[in-house]
PDB file of C-alpha atoms in Angstrom:
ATOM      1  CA  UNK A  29      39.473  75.757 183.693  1.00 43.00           C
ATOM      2  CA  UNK A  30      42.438  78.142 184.801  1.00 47.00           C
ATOM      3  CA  UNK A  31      45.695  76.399 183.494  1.00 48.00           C
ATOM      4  CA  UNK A  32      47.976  74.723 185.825  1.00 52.00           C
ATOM      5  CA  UNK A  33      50.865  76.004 187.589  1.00 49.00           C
ATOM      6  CA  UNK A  34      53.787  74.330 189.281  1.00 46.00           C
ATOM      7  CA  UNK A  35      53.718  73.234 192.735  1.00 45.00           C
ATOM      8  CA  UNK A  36      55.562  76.000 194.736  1.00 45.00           C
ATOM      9  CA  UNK A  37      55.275  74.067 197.814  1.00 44.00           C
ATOM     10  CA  UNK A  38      56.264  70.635 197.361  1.00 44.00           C
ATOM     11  CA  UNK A  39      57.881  67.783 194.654  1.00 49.00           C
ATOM     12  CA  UNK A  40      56.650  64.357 195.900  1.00 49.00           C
ATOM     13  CA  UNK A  41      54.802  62.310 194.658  1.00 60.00           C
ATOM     14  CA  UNK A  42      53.851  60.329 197.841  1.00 81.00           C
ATOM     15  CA  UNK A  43      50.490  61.814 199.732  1.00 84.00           C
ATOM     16  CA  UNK A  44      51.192  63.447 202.783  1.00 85.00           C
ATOM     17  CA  UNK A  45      48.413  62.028 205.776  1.00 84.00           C
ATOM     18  CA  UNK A  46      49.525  64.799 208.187  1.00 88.00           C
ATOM     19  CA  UNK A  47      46.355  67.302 207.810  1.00 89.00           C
ATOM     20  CA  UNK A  48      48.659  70.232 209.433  1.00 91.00           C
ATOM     21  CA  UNK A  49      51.113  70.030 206.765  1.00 92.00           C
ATOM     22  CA  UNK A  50      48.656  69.105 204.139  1.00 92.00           C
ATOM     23  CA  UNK A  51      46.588  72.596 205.113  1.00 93.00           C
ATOM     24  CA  UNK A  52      50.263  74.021 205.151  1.00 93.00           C
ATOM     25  CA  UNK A  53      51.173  72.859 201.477  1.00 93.00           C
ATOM     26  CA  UNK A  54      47.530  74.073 200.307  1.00 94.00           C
ATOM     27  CA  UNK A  55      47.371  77.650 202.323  1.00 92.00           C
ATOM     28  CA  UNK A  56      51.282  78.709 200.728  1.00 92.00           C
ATOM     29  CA  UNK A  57      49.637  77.121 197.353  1.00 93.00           C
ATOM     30  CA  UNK A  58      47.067  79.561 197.391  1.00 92.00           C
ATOM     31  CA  UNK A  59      48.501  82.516 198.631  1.00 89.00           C
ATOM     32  CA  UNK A  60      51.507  82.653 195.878  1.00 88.00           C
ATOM     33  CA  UNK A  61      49.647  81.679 193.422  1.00 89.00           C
ATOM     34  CA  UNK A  62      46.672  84.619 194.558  1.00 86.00           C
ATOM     35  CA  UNK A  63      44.196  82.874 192.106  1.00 89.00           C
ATOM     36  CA  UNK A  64      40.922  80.816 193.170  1.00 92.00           C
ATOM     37  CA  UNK A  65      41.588  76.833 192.729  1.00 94.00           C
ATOM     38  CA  UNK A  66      39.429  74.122 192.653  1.00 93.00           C
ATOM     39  CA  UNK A  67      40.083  71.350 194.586  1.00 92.00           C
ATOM     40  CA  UNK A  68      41.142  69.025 191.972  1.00 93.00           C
ATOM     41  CA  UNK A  69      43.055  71.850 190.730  1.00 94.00           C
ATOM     42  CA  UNK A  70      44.677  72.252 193.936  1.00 93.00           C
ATOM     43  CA  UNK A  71      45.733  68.751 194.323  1.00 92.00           C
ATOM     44  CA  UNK A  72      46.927  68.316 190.669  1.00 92.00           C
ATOM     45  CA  UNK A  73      48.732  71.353 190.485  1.00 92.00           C
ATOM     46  CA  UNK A  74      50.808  69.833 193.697  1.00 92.00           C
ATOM     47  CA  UNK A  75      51.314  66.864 192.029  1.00 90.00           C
ATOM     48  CA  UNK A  76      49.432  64.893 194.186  1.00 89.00           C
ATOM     49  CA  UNK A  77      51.230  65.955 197.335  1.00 91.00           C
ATOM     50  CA  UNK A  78      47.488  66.274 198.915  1.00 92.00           C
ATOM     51  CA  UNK A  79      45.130  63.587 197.463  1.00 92.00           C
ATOM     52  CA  UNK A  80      41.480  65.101 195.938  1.00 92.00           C
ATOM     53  CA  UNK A  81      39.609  63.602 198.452  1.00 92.00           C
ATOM     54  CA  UNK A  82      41.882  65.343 201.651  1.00 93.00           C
ATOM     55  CA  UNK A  83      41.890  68.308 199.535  1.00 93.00           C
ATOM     56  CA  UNK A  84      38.315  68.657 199.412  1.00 92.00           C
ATOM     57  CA  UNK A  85      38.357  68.378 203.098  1.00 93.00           C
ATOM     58  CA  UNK A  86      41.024  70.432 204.275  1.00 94.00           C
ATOM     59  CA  UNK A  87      39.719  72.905 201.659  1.00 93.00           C
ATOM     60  CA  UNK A  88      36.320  73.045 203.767  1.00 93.00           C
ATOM     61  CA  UNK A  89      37.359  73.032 206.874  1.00 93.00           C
ATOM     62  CA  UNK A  90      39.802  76.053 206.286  1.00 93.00           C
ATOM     63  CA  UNK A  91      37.270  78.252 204.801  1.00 93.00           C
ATOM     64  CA  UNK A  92      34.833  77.609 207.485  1.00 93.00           C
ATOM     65  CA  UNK A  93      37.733  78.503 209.965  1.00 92.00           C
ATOM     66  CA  UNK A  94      38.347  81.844 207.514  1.00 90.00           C
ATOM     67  CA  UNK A  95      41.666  80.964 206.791  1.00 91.00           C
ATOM     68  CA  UNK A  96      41.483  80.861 202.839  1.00 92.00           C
ATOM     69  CA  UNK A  97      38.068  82.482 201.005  1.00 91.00           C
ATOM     70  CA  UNK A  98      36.137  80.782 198.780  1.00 92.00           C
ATOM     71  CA  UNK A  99      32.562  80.603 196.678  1.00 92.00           C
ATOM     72  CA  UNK A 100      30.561  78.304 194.630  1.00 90.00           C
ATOM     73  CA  UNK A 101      31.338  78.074 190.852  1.00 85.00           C
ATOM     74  CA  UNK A 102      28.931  76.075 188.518  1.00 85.00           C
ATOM     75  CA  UNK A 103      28.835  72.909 190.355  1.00 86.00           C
ATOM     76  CA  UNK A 104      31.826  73.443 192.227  1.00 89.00           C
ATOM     77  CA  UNK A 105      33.957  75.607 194.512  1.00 92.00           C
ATOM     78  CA  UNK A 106      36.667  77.404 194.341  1.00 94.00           C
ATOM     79  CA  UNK A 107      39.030  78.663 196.941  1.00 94.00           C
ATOM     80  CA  UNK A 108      41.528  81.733 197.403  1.00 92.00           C
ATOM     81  CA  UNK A 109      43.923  82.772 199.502  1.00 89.00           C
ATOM     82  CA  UNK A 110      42.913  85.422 202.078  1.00 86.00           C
ATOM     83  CA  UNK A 111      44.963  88.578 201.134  1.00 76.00           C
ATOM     84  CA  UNK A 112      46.045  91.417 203.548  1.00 71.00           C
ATOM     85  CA  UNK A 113      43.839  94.414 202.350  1.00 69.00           C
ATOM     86  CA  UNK A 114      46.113  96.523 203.992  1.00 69.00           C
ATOM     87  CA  UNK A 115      49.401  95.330 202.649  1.00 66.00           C
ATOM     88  CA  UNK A 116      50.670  97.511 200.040  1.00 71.00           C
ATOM     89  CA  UNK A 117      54.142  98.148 197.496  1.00 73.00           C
ATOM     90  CA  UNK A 118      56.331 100.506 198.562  1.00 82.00           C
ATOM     91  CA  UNK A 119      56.938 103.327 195.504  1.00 85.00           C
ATOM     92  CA  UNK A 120      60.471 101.299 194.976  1.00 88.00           C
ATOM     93  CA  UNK A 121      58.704  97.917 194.304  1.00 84.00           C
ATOM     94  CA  UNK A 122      56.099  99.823 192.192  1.00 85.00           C
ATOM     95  CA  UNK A 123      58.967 101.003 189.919  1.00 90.00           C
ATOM     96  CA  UNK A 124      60.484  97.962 189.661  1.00 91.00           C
ATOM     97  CA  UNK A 125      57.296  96.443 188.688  1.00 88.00           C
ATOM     98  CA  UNK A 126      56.651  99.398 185.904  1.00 91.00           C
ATOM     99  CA  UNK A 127      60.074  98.931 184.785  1.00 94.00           C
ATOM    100  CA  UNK A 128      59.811  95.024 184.317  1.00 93.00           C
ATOM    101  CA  UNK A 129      56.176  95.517 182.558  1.00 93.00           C
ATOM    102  CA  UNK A 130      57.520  98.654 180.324  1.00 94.00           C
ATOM    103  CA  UNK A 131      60.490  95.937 179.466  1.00 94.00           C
ATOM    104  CA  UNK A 132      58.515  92.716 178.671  1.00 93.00           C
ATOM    105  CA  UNK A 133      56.502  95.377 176.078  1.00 94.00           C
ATOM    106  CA  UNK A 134      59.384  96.197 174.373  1.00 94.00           C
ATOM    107  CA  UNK A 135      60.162  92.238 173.931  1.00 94.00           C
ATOM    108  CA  UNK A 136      57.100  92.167 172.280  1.00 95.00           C
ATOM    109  CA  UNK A 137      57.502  93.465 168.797  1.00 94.00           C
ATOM    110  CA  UNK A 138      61.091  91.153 168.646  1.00 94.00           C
ATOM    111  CA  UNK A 139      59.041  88.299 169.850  1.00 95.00           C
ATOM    112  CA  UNK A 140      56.465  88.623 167.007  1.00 94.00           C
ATOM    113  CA  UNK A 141      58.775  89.112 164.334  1.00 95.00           C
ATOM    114  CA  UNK A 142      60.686  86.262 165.757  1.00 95.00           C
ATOM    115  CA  UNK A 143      57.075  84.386 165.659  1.00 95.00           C
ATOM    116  CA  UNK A 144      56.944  85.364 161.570  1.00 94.00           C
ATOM    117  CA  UNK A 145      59.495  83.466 161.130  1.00 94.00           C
ATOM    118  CA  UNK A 146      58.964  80.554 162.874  1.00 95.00           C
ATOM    119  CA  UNK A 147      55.661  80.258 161.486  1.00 94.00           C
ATOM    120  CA  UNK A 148      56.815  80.935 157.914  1.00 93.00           C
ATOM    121  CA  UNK A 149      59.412  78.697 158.166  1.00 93.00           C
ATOM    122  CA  UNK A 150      57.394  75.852 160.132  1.00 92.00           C
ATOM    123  CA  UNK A 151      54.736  76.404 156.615  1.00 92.00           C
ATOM    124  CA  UNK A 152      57.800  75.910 154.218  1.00 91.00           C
ATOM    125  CA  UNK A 153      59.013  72.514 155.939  1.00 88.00           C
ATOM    126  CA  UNK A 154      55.434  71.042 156.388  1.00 88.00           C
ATOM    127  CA  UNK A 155      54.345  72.315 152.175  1.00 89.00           C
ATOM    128  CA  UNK A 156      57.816  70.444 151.396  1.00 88.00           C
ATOM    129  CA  UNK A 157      57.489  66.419 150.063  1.00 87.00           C
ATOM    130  CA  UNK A 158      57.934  64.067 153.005  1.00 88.00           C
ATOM    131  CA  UNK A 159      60.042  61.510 152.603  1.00 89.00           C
ATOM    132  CA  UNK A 160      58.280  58.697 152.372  1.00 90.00           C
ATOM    133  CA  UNK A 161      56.559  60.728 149.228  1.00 89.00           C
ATOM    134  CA  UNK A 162      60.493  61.703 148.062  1.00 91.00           C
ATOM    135  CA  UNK A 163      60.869  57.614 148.038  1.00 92.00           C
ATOM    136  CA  UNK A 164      57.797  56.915 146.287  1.00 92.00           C
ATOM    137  CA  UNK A 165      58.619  59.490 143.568  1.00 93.00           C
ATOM    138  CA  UNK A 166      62.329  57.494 143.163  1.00 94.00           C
ATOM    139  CA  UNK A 167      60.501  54.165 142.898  1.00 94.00           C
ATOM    140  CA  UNK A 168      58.964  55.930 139.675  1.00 94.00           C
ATOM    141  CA  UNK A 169      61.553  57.561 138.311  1.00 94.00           C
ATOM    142  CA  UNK A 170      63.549  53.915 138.615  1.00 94.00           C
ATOM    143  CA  UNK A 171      60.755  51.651 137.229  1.00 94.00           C
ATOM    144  CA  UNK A 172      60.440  54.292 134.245  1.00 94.00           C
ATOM    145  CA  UNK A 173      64.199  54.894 133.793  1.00 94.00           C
ATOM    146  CA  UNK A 174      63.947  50.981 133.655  1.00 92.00           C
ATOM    147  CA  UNK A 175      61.054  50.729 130.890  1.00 92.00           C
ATOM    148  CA  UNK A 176      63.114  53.013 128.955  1.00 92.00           C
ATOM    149  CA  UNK A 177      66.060  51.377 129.053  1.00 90.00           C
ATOM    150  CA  UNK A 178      64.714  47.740 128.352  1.00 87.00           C
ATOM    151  CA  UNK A 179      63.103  49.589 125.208  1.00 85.00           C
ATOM    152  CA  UNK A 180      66.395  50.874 124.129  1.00 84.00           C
ATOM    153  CA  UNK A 181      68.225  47.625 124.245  1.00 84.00           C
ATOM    154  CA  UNK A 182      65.832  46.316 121.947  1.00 80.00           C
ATOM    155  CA  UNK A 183      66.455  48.644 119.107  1.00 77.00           C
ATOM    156  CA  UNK A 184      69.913  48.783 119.405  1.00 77.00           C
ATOM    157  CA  UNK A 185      69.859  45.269 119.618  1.00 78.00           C
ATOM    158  CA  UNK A 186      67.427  44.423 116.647  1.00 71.00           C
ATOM    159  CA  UNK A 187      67.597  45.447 112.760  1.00 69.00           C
ATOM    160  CA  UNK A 188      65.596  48.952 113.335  1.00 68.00           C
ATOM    161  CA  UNK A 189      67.929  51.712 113.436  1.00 71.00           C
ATOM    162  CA  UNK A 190      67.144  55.518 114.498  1.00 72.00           C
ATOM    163  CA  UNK A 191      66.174  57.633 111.774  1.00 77.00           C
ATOM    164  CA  UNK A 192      69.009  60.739 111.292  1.00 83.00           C
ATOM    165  CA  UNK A 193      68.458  64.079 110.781  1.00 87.00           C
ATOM    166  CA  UNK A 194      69.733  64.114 107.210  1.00 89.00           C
ATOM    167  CA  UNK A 195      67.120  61.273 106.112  1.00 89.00           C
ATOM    168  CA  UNK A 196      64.263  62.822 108.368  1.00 88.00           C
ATOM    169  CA  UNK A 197      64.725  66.130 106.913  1.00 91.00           C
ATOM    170  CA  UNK A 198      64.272  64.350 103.263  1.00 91.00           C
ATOM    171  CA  UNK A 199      61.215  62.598 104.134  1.00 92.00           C
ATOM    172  CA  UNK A 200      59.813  66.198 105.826  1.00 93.00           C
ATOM    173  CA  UNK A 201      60.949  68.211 102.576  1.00 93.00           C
ATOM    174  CA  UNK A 202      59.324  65.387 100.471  1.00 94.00           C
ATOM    175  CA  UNK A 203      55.689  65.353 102.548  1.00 94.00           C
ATOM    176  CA  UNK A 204      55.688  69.284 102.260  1.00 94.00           C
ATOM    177  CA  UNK A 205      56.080  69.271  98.438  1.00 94.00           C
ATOM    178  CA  UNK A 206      53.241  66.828  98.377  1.00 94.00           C
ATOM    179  CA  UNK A 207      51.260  68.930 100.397  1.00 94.00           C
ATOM    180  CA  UNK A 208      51.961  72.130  98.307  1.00 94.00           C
ATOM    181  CA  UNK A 209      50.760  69.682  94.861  1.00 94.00           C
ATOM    182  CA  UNK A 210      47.977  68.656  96.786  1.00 92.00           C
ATOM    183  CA  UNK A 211      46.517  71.681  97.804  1.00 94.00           C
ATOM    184  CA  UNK A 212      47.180  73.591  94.359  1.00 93.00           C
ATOM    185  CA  UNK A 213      45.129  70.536  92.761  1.00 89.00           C
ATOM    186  CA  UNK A 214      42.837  71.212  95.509  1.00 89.00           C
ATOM    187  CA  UNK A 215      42.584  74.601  94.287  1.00 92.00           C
ATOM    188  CA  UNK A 216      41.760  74.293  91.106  1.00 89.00           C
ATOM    189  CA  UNK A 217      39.319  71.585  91.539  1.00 85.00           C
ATOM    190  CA  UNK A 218      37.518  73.910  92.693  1.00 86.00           C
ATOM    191  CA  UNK A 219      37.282  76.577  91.444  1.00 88.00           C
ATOM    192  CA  UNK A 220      36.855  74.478  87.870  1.00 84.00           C
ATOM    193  CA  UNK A 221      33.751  73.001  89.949  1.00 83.00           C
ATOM    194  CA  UNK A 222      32.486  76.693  91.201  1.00 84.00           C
ATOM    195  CA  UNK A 223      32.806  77.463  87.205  1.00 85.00           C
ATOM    196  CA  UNK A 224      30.762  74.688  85.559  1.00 82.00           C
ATOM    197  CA  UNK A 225      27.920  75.143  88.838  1.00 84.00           C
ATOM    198  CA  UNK A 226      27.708  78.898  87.883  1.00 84.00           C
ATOM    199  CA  UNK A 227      27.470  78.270  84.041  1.00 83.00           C
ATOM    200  CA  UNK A 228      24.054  76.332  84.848  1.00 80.00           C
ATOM    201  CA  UNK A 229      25.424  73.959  82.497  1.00 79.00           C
ATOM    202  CA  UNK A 230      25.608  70.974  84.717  1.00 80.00           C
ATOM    203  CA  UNK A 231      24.746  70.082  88.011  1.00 81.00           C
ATOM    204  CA  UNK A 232      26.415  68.579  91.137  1.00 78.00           C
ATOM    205  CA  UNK A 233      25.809  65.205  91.174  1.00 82.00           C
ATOM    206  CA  UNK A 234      25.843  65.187  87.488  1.00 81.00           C
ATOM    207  CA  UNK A 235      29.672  66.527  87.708  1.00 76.00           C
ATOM    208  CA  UNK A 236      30.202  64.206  90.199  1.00 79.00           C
ATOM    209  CA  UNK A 237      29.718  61.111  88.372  1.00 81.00           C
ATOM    210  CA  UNK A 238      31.368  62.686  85.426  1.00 76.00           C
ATOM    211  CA  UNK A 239      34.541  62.906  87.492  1.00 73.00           C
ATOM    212  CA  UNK A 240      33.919  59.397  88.574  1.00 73.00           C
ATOM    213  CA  UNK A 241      33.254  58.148  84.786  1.00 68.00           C
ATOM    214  CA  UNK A 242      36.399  60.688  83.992  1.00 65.00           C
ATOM    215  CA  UNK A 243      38.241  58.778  86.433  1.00 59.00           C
ATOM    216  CA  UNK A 244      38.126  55.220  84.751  1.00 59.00           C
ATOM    217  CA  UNK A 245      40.171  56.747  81.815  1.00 49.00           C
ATOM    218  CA  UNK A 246      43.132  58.759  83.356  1.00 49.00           C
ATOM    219  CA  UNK A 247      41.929  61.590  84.366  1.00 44.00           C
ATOM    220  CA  UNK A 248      42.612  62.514  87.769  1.00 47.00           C
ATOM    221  CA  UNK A 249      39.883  63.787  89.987  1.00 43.00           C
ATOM    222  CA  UNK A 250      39.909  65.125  92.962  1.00 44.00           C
ATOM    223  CA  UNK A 251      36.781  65.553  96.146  1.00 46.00           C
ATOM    224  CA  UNK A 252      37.472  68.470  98.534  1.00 47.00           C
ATOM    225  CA  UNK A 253      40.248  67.182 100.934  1.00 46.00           C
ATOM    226  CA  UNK A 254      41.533  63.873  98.798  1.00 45.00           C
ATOM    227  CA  UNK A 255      43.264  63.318  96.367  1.00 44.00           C
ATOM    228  CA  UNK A 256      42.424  60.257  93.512  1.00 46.00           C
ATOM    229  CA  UNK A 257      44.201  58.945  90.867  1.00 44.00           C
ATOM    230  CA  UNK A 258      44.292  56.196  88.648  1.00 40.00           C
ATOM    231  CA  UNK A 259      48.297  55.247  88.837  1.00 43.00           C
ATOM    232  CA  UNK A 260      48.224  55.260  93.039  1.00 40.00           C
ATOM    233  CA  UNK A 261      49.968  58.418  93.737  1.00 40.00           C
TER     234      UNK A 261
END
């Protein structure tokens, strides 16, 4: 369907019922506009000035009298206004006319750049949070600003006290040396294990239990990634 254009003719809103004037309205409709209408069309695109049904009617009668053209479309008509074949520009208007086209071309590289950035910016404001998602994000950062803050109160407020750097640094310093002791022990565990397994003298399980046995009199034993010993350390 071609896209409506504004009534040239005629404003109101109120139905003419004066067929003369209502042919008038429809004829200067057509001829301006020097497209083919349908009837609904027609009427619409005069805001009702001529009602659909009248329009039909008119429409019929003047193309049977030859003063607009017209021809079946689908399962409708369409109707034209009857140009002068004969009526032609003078070379002024021509110019005029090749001067307004050659300007509106020269609009159009402006009016695509100008499109860019509409379009980029319309993009930027539709990716950014709305703000009913901006309020729900505040509601989260208060209720956990709020959990936070009750949990604060009670350690201030109770006999638990923050650990400083000084005594956390101890406690560090104390686990690495640990660390270093057990993994030297670890170490040498096995490669005293590796030893008595090459020597054929003894076998796994059998040095097992003897660790275990060895165990229940001092001597500290140790499995791959433990450490045991018989005064808790």
């Amino acid at each position: 369907m071609p896209p409506r254009k504004a009534a040239a003719a005629s404003t109101t809103t109120k139905p003419t019922t004066d067929d003369a004037k209502a042919c008038t309205l429809i004829l200067t409709y057509l001829i301006s506009q020097n497209r083919p209408y349908s009837a609904t069309e027609i009427s619409s695109n005069l805001h009702n000035a001529v009602t659909k049904a009248r329009t039909d009617k008119l429409l019929k009668e003047m193309f049977e009298r030859g003063e607009i053209a017209g021809k079946a479309s689908g399962k409708q008509w369409v109707f034209w206004g009857v140009q002068d074949p004969n009526a032609t520009s003078t070379p002024e208007e021509l110019a005029a006319a090749d001067a307004q086209i050659a300007a509106l071309r020269d609009k159009i590289p402006t009016l695509k750049s100008e499109l860019k950035s509409a379009s980029t910016t319309l993009s930027t404001l539709r990716s950014a949070p709305t703000t009913s998602a901006l309020r729900e994000s505040v509601q989260t950062l208060e209720t956990d600003k709020e959990d936070k803050e009750g949990r604060l109160h009670v350690l201030r407020a109770g006999s638990t006290k923050p650990v400083n750097v000084e005594e956390r640094e101890a406690v560090e310093g104390e686990w690495r040396r640990w660390k270093r002791t057990r993994d030297a022990r670890k170490r040498a565990f096995g490669e005293l294990e590796g030893m008595l397994l090459d020597s054929g003298v003894i076998g796994k399980e059998a040095l097992w239990w003897l660790m275990k046995d060895a165990a229940t009199v001092g001597i500290e034993a140790a499995r791959p990634g433990m450490i045991t010993n018989t005064d808790g350390v």
